[in-house]
Amino acid sequence: MVDKELNRKIIHIDMDAFYASVEQRDNPSLRGKPIAVGGGENRGVTTTASYEARKFGVRSAMSGYQARKLCPDLIFVKPRFDVYYEISKQIRSIFSEYTDLIEPLSLDEAFLDVTENKKRIEHGMHVASDIMARVEQETRLTCSAGVSYCKFLAKVASGYKKPNGLTVITPKRATLFLEQLPIDDFFGVGKVTAKKMRSMGINNGRDLKQFDKIQLTQAFGKRGKYYYDIVRGIDERPVNPSRVRKSLAVERTLDVDLENYDEIVPVLDNIIDKFFERLSKANNFGRTLTLKLKTSDFQILTRSVSKDYFIKSKSEIDILAKQLLKDNMLAFDKIRLVGLTASNLEKEQAARSNEQLEFDWGG
Ligand code: TTP
Ligand code: MG
């Protein structure tokens, strides 16, 4: 890696137990208590849990049932996305006092390149501590920050001392830090990959380093090279302020053209599984769901449904997708392709600039 890359100052900021902290901030009777946001209804899942609830093992994306079993005193609170969204705008506006190179990853986290910052602060650590203080002052919420010369290390660093933690990883410290890092804490290593790595005897960075590029590519495909590089502290990806994904889609061309609802449903079920997996992995859900059908004579039909909230439950996606299909069975004779798309994505929204944004949250 050239010096220019090693001299970058990149910060990753992530709010602490974001939705839960906001609810505790706005309702003092919830402070110091185990709470989960979402998950209250029969089939709902939790979006996040307060640190008090995490002690019992309550986590994001857990069913309410499972969460209550772990923590019988758990209080379920309804999410208020409009409030989270407003806070997201507030923190983004603080970031923009320091740099224009901001790459939001979701409502509550972003990468900042502060190599050349507007306040001419020399050390990345000081920029980060400044920002943390400003965020707390303005929102009465805490965040954690990681500072390093690349995105991967900054991201890992911000999670290192949560909550309200600041961790700096200098190029000098990177090697040791990465060698000791448990494999589950590598950004970009999901649950499935972590399991596979453990079965190969890889439990931390040091173990991962024993494998060469070819072995890792054989085991993990394209991502093999990424793992090979990051464990050596090599990550030249720039902070990219324009990276905005507009939609996420899964589609499938059928082996034979189909015409009946009952024949198409199993295909749709399959697509829904994949689709939900993709959205969950990206932690990026949309307010709009679109069913795409290609007819046997290659006409493309799209039908959409929009909500004033992000559609995060698989059962809701299932119901909406099947309703769209049912309502449009008369629009074609036979189809050769089925797909689902999510748009009006949460992360796209987080990435838009403050001024551009007047968002209609509905009733
Ligand atoms: P995270 O930053 O992953 O989690 P967090 O801020 O709650 O906790 P931490 O201190 O560990 O950062 O996600 C930010 C918010 O996004 C979170 O408060 C709720 C929401 N979210 C979901 O709705 N579903 C999910 O599966 C996850 C992971 C988060
Ligand atoms: Mg967070």
Tab-separated table of C-alpha atoms and ligand atoms in Angstrom, residues 12-19 48 51 54 106 108-109 142-144 162, ligand 2:
chain	number	residue	atom	x	y	z
A	12	HIS	CA	-16.710	5.408	11.314
A	13	ILE	CA	-19.479	6.663	13.568
A	14	ASP	CA	-22.285	4.476	14.879
A	15	MET	CA	-25.012	5.516	17.322
A	16	ASP	CA	-25.319	3.377	20.437
A	17	ALA	CA	-28.407	1.118	20.629
A	18	PHE	CA	-29.938	3.734	18.384
A	19	TYR	CA	-33.726	3.228	18.365
A	48	THR	CA	-32.863	-3.421	18.556
A	51	TYR	CA	-28.052	-2.304	26.721
A	54	ARG	CA	-28.699	-7.062	25.811
A	106	SER	CA	-27.822	3.448	7.490
A	108	ASP	CA	-27.303	5.655	12.444
A	109	GLU	CA	-23.889	5.047	10.917
A	142	THR	CA	-24.214	8.817	22.496
A	143	CYS	CA	-22.347	7.284	19.613
A	144	SER	CA	-19.128	5.341	19.218
A	162	LYS	CA	-19.338	0.444	22.641
B	2	MG	MG	-25.716	1.642	16.066
